[in-house]
Amino acid sequence: MSSTEPTELRHTALDELHRSLGATMTDFAGWDMPLRYGSERDEHVAVRTRAGLFDLSHMGEITVTGAEAAALLNFALVGNIASVGVGRARYTMICRADGGILDDLIVYRLAETEYLVVANASNAQVVLDALTERAAGFDAEVRDDRDAYALIAVQGPESPGILKSLTDADLDGLKYYAGLPGTVAGVPALIARTGYTGEDGFELFVKPEHAVELWQALTEAGEGVGLVPCGLSCRDTLRLEAGMPLYGHELSTSLTPFDAGLGRVVKFEKDGDFVGREALTRAAERAASEPPRVLVGLIAEGRRVPRAGYAVVAVGRVIGEVTSGAPSPTLGKPIAMAYVDAAHAAPGAEGVGVDIRGSHEPYEVVALPFYKRQK
């Protein structure tokens, strides 16, 4: 195939079902994914007040096994993965030798010597290649399991009740950032509780051949409490309100975790060397002495929506850049995340605006997140 020909999109096991529901499909990281089924605002509100059902099968699953699986992951990633208990999960990052972020990840410890690394769809191959390369010399195997899983998420305040009606797994005992094997509607699943919407919810890793059956069972179980299918569009506005970073927007290879305000994920105290340690040590020192730009929230005073790449301005000069922006259904106003100079990062900072097509629109600087659910 010539390089000018379009690459064929990948399809999840739920592709036909999405189309039968009238989904608007879109190319996302090489996958044909549902953007929305109807109104993205209605889908967003459903997750905040009731429950939403998502197909996340585009995420990249990589299994790491072997006697030195923990040692490999401690070397390859910035977090202390060896300290994660069986059945627990950890948010972490994989960085280049220069400290630049290759991806942010969730790592589940499934057994003493077995881990599931979940990468963003856009970076799954990059992460797989990096882990495979970094595995040299370790008694561990890195396996591409992207085709072994479908991933369905149910998110929102009604999600525990919906799932409880379909499983006898101990959901009450399942903590945030944990996972346990169980059966949901007769389907074997890894039941996780991580989430990317700011709401309580669950992720169900199942074999692709069970995906349609599970989706339909969840749909039926949620009918009485207002569960709706949800696309990637409302997932983006939900995570934006919750102040959660998205790779390619708030995170990139040009930023270290310290530049992104996420230096806490780097664990210098762990045993042994890890990729990027030297560069990240310098980045931590630099951040302590010269604060980098800070990721803040911006709330519009008007109605114009900021978009990624728009300049943030104050006192007649550019002081930062918008990384994500959208109308917020919960706040009823446009919102954005942006990296701004530390001098203008305090909540309520005076005179901050966004340059929207030559007009400097006033914005209020606020601490993230914009939205936090009531426990």
Coordinates of C-alpha atoms in Angstrom, one line a residue:
M1 CA 0.0 0.0 0.0
S2 CA 1.4 3.4 -0.8
S3 CA 1.9 5.9 2.0
T4 CA -0.7 8.3 0.4
E5 CA -3.5 5.8 0.8
P6 CA -5.7 6.1 3.9
T7 CA -5.1 3.5 6.6
E8 CA -8.2 1.4 7.2
L9 CA -9.8 2.3 10.5
R10 CA -10.0 -0.4 13.3
H11 CA -13.4 -1.3 14.6
T12 CA -14.3 -2.4 18.1
A13 CA -16.5 -5.5 18.8
L14 CA -19.4 -3.1 19.4
D15 CA -19.2 -1.4 16.0
E16 CA -22.4 -2.7 14.5
L17 CA -24.3 -2.1 17.8
H18 CA -23.1 1.6 17.8
R19 CA -24.4 2.0 14.2
S20 CA -27.7 0.4 15.1
L21 CA -28.1 3.0 17.8
G22 CA -27.6 5.8 15.3
A23 CA -24.2 6.8 16.6
T24 CA -22.2 9.5 14.8
M25 CA -18.8 7.9 14.2
T26 CA -15.4 9.5 14.1
D27 CA -11.8 8.6 13.5
F28 CA -10.0 8.6 16.9
A29 CA -6.4 7.4 16.9
G30 CA -7.1 5.1 14.0
W31 CA -10.3 3.6 15.5
D32 CA -13.8 4.2 14.2
M33 CA -15.5 5.3 17.4
P34 CA -18.9 6.8 18.5
L35 CA -18.6 10.5 18.9
R36 CA -22.2 10.9 20.1
Y37 CA -25.6 9.0 19.8
G38 CA -27.8 12.1 20.1
S39 CA -27.2 15.2 22.1
E40 CA -23.7 15.3 23.6
R41 CA -25.1 17.7 26.3
D42 CA -27.8 15.2 27.2
E43 CA -25.2 12.4 27.4
H44 CA -23.0 14.5 29.6
V45 CA -25.8 15.4 32.0
A46 CA -26.8 11.7 32.1
V47 CA -23.4 10.8 33.5
R48 CA -23.4 13.6 36.0
T49 CA -26.9 12.8 37.3
R50 CA -27.7 9.2 36.4
A51 CA -25.4 6.9 34.3
G52 CA -23.7 6.6 31.0
L53 CA -22.3 3.6 29.0
F54 CA -19.1 3.9 27.1
D55 CA -17.2 1.8 24.6
L56 CA -13.5 2.3 25.5
S57 CA -12.2 -0.7 23.5
H58 CA -9.7 1.5 21.6
M59 CA -7.5 1.8 24.7
G60 CA -4.2 -0.2 24.5
E61 CA -3.8 -3.2 26.8
I62 CA -0.3 -4.5 27.4
T63 CA 0.4 -7.5 29.7
V64 CA 3.7 -7.8 31.5
T65 CA 4.4 -11.1 33.2
G66 CA 7.4 -12.9 34.7
A67 CA 9.6 -13.1 37.8
E68 CA 11.0 -9.6 37.1
A69 CA 7.8 -8.0 35.8
A70 CA 7.8 -5.6 38.7
A71 CA 11.5 -4.7 38.3
L72 CA 11.0 -4.1 34.6
L73 CA 8.0 -1.8 35.2
N74 CA 10.0 0.1 37.9
F75 CA 12.8 0.6 35.4
A76 CA 10.5 1.5 32.4
L77 CA 8.0 3.8 34.2
V78 CA 8.4 6.7 36.6
G79 CA 6.2 5.2 39.4
N80 CA 7.0 2.7 42.0
I81 CA 5.0 -0.2 40.5
A82 CA 6.6 -2.8 42.7
S83 CA 4.8 -1.3 45.7
V84 CA 1.3 -1.8 44.1
G85 CA -0.6 -4.5 45.9
V86 CA -2.3 -7.4 44.0
G87 CA -5.8 -6.1 43.0
R88 CA -4.8 -2.5 43.0
A89 CA -4.0 0.0 40.3
R90 CA -1.8 3.0 39.9
Y91 CA -1.7 6.1 37.7
T92 CA 1.8 6.6 36.3
M93 CA 3.7 7.8 33.3
I94 CA 6.3 6.5 30.8
C95 CA 8.9 9.0 29.9
R96 CA 11.7 9.4 27.4
A97 CA 15.4 9.6 28.6
D98 CA 15.1 13.4 28.4
G99 CA 12.1 13.3 30.8
G100 CA 9.4 14.1 28.1
I101 CA 6.1 12.3 28.7
L102 CA 5.5 9.4 26.2
D103 CA 2.1 8.6 27.7
D104 CA 0.2 8.5 31.0
L105 CA -0.9 5.0 32.0
I106 CA -2.9 3.0 34.5
V107 CA -1.2 -0.2 35.7
Y108 CA -3.2 -2.9 37.3
R109 CA -1.4 -5.6 39.3
L110 CA -3.5 -8.7 38.5
A111 CA -1.3 -11.3 40.3
E112 CA 2.1 -11.5 42.0
T113 CA 4.0 -11.5 38.7
E114 CA 1.3 -10.2 36.3
Y115 CA 0.5 -6.6 35.4
L116 CA -1.9 -5.0 32.9
V117 CA -0.7 -1.7 31.5
V118 CA -3.4 0.4 29.9
A119 CA -2.2 3.0 27.4
N120 CA -4.0 5.7 25.5
A121 CA -5.1 4.6 22.1
S122 CA -3.0 7.2 20.3
N123 CA 0.2 6.0 22.1
A124 CA -0.4 2.2 22.5
Q125 CA 2.2 1.2 19.9
V126 CA 4.7 3.7 21.2
V127 CA 4.3 2.4 24.7
L128 CA 4.4 -1.3 23.5
D129 CA 7.6 -0.6 21.6
A130 CA 9.2 1.3 24.6
L131 CA 8.3 -1.5 27.1
T132 CA 9.6 -4.2 24.7
E133 CA 12.9 -2.3 24.2
R134 CA 13.3 -1.7 28.0
A135 CA 12.6 -5.3 28.8
A136 CA 16.0 -6.4 27.5
G137 CA 17.9 -8.1 30.3
F138 CA 14.8 -8.6 32.5
D139 CA 13.2 -12.0 33.1
A140 CA 9.8 -10.7 31.9
E141 CA 7.6 -10.9 28.9
V142 CA 5.8 -7.9 27.3
R143 CA 2.6 -9.0 25.4
D144 CA 0.4 -6.9 23.1
D145 CA -3.1 -7.7 24.3
R146 CA -5.0 -5.0 22.4
D147 CA -7.0 -7.6 20.5
A148 CA -7.6 -9.7 23.7
Y149 CA -9.9 -7.2 25.3
A150 CA -13.0 -5.2 24.8
L151 CA -13.5 -2.4 27.4
I152 CA -16.9 -1.1 28.5
A153 CA -17.3 1.6 31.2
V154 CA -20.4 2.5 33.1
Q155 CA -20.1 5.9 34.8
G156 CA -22.3 8.0 37.0
P157 CA -24.0 8.0 40.4
E158 CA -26.4 5.1 39.4
S159 CA -23.5 2.9 38.1
P160 CA -22.9 0.9 41.4
G161 CA -26.6 0.0 41.5
I162 CA -26.7 -1.0 37.9
L163 CA -23.6 -3.2 38.2
K164 CA -24.7 -4.8 41.5
S165 CA -27.8 -6.1 39.8
L166 CA -25.6 -8.1 37.4
T167 CA -22.8 -9.4 39.6
D168 CA -22.1 -10.9 43.0
A169 CA -18.6 -9.4 43.0
D170 CA -17.8 -7.3 46.1
L171 CA -18.3 -3.9 44.6
D172 CA -18.6 -2.2 48.0
G173 CA -15.1 -3.5 48.9
L174 CA -13.7 -2.4 45.5
K175 CA -11.7 0.8 46.2
Y176 CA -11.0 3.6 43.8
Y177 CA -8.0 2.5 41.7
A178 CA -8.5 -1.2 42.2
G179 CA -9.7 -4.1 40.1
L180 CA -11.0 -7.6 40.8
P181 CA -11.9 -10.6 38.7
G182 CA -15.6 -11.4 38.6
T183 CA -18.6 -12.3 36.5
V184 CA -21.0 -9.6 35.1
A185 CA -24.2 -10.9 33.5
G186 CA -22.6 -14.3 33.2
V187 CA -19.5 -12.8 31.4
P188 CA -16.0 -13.2 33.0
A189 CA -14.6 -9.7 33.5
L190 CA -11.9 -7.7 35.2
I191 CA -13.9 -5.2 37.1
A192 CA -12.0 -2.0 37.7
R193 CA -12.9 1.3 39.4
T194 CA -10.7 4.1 38.0
G195 CA -12.8 6.4 35.8
Y196 CA -12.2 9.5 33.7
T197 CA -15.4 11.5 34.2
G198 CA -15.2 12.8 37.7
E199 CA -18.0 10.4 38.7
D200 CA -18.0 7.0 40.4
G201 CA -18.0 4.2 37.9
F202 CA -16.5 0.9 36.7
E203 CA -14.5 -0.4 33.7
L204 CA -15.1 -3.9 32.5
F205 CA -12.4 -5.7 30.6
V206 CA -13.9 -8.6 28.8
K207 CA -13.2 -10.8 25.8
P208 CA -14.3 -9.1 22.5
E209 CA -16.8 -11.9 21.8
H210 CA -18.7 -11.1 25.0
A211 CA -18.9 -7.3 24.5
V212 CA -22.3 -7.1 22.8
E213 CA -23.9 -9.4 25.3
L214 CA -22.5 -7.4 28.2
W215 CA -23.5 -4.0 26.7
Q216 CA -27.0 -5.2 26.2
A217 CA -27.3 -6.6 29.7
L218 CA -26.0 -3.3 31.2
T219 CA -28.4 -1.3 28.9
E220 CA -31.4 -3.4 30.2
A221 CA -30.2 -3.1 33.9
G222 CA -30.0 0.6 33.5
E223 CA -33.2 1.3 31.7
G224 CA -35.2 2.2 34.9
V225 CA -32.6 4.7 36.2
G226 CA -31.9 6.6 33.0
L227 CA -28.7 5.0 31.7
V228 CA -27.8 6.2 28.1
P229 CA -25.0 5.2 25.7
C230 CA -22.3 7.9 25.5
G231 CA -19.7 8.9 23.0
L232 CA -16.3 10.4 23.1
S233 CA -17.5 14.0 22.8
C234 CA -19.2 14.0 26.3
R235 CA -16.3 11.9 27.7
D236 CA -14.1 14.9 26.8
T237 CA -16.3 17.5 28.4
L238 CA -16.7 15.3 31.5
R239 CA -12.9 14.9 32.0
L240 CA -12.4 18.6 31.3
E241 CA -14.8 19.6 34.1
A242 CA -13.0 17.1 36.3
G243 CA -9.6 18.7 35.5
M244 CA -8.2 15.4 34.1
P245 CA -5.4 15.7 31.6
L246 CA -5.6 14.3 28.0
Y247 CA -2.5 13.2 26.2
G248 CA -1.8 15.5 23.2
H249 CA -3.4 18.4 25.1
E250 CA -2.2 18.7 28.7
L251 CA 0.6 16.1 28.3
S252 CA 3.2 15.7 25.5
T253 CA 6.8 14.7 24.9
S254 CA 7.7 18.4 25.2
L255 CA 6.7 18.4 28.8
T256 CA 8.0 16.6 31.8
P257 CA 5.7 15.5 34.6
F258 CA 7.0 18.4 36.6
D259 CA 6.1 20.9 33.8
A260 CA 2.6 19.3 33.9
G261 CA 2.2 19.8 37.6
L262 CA 2.2 16.0 38.1
G263 CA 5.7 15.6 39.6
R264 CA 4.1 13.6 42.3
V265 CA 3.9 10.5 40.0
V266 CA 7.7 10.4 39.8
K267 CA 9.1 8.2 42.6
F268 CA 12.8 9.0 43.0
E269 CA 12.9 7.0 46.3
K270 CA 12.3 3.6 44.5
D271 CA 15.2 1.2 44.2
G272 CA 17.4 1.2 41.2
D273 CA 17.6 3.3 38.1
F274 CA 14.7 4.2 35.8
V275 CA 14.4 5.7 32.3
G276 CA 14.6 9.5 32.6
R277 CA 15.8 9.6 36.3
E278 CA 18.6 12.0 35.6
A279 CA 16.7 14.4 33.4
L280 CA 13.7 14.3 35.8
T281 CA 15.9 15.1 38.8
R282 CA 17.1 18.2 37.0
A283 CA 13.4 19.0 36.0
A284 CA 12.4 18.7 39.7
E285 CA 15.2 21.1 40.8
R286 CA 14.3 23.5 38.0
A287 CA 10.6 23.5 39.0
A288 CA 11.5 24.2 42.6
S289 CA 13.7 27.2 41.8
E290 CA 11.9 28.6 38.7
P291 CA 8.2 27.5 38.7
P292 CA 7.2 26.4 35.2
R293 CA 3.9 27.5 33.7
V294 CA 1.0 26.2 35.8
L295 CA -2.0 24.3 34.6
V296 CA -5.1 26.3 35.6
G297 CA -8.8 26.4 35.0
L298 CA -10.4 29.3 33.1
I299 CA -14.1 30.2 33.2
A300 CA -15.5 32.5 30.5
E301 CA -17.3 35.7 31.5
G302 CA -18.9 35.7 28.0
R303 CA -20.1 33.0 25.7
R304 CA -17.2 32.5 23.3
V305 CA -15.5 29.1 23.5
P306 CA -11.7 28.9 23.8
R307 CA -9.9 26.1 21.9
A308 CA -6.6 24.3 22.2
G309 CA -3.7 26.5 21.0
Y310 CA -5.4 29.8 21.7
A311 CA -3.2 32.4 23.5
V312 CA -3.9 33.4 27.1
V313 CA -3.1 37.1 27.6
A314 CA -2.7 39.6 30.4
V315 CA -1.1 43.1 30.7
G316 CA -0.8 43.2 26.9
R317 CA 1.3 40.1 26.4
V318 CA 0.9 36.4 26.0
I319 CA 1.2 34.6 29.3
G320 CA 0.1 31.1 28.3
E321 CA -1.8 28.8 26.0
V322 CA -5.1 27.0 26.2
T323 CA -4.7 23.2 26.1
S324 CA -8.4 22.2 26.1
G325 CA -11.6 24.2 26.0
A326 CA -15.4 23.5 25.6
P327 CA -18.8 24.6 26.8
S328 CA -19.4 23.2 30.3
P329 CA -22.9 21.7 30.6
T330 CA -22.5 21.6 34.4
L331 CA -21.3 25.2 34.8
G332 CA -23.4 26.6 31.9
K333 CA -20.3 28.6 30.7
P334 CA -17.3 27.9 28.4
I335 CA -14.3 26.6 30.3
A336 CA -10.7 25.8 29.5
M337 CA -7.5 24.4 30.9
A338 CA -4.4 26.3 30.1
Y339 CA -0.7 26.5 31.0
V340 CA 0.0 30.1 32.3
D341 CA 3.0 31.9 33.8
A342 CA 3.2 31.3 37.5
A343 CA 2.7 35.0 38.2
H344 CA -0.8 34.8 36.8
A345 CA -1.8 31.4 38.0
A346 CA -3.4 32.2 41.4
P347 CA -7.2 31.9 41.4
G348 CA -8.8 35.3 40.8
A349 CA -5.7 36.7 39.0
E350 CA -6.5 40.1 37.5
G351 CA -6.8 40.9 33.8
V352 CA -6.5 37.5 32.3
G353 CA -8.1 36.8 28.9
V354 CA -8.0 34.5 25.9
D355 CA -7.3 35.8 22.5
I356 CA -10.2 34.4 20.4
R357 CA -9.7 35.5 16.8
G358 CA -8.1 38.8 17.7
S359 CA -10.6 39.7 20.5
H360 CA -9.3 39.4 24.1
E361 CA -12.2 37.7 25.9
P362 CA -12.1 38.0 29.8
Y363 CA -11.7 34.8 31.8
E364 CA -11.6 34.0 35.5
V365 CA -8.6 32.0 36.7
V366 CA -9.7 29.1 39.0
A367 CA -8.1 26.1 40.7
L368 CA -8.8 22.8 39.1
P369 CA -11.0 20.8 39.0
F370 CA -14.0 22.8 37.9
Y371 CA -16.3 20.0 39.2
K372 CA -15.9 17.6 42.1
R373 CA -18.7 15.1 42.9
Q374 CA -20.3 15.0 46.3
K375 CA -19.0 11.8 48.0

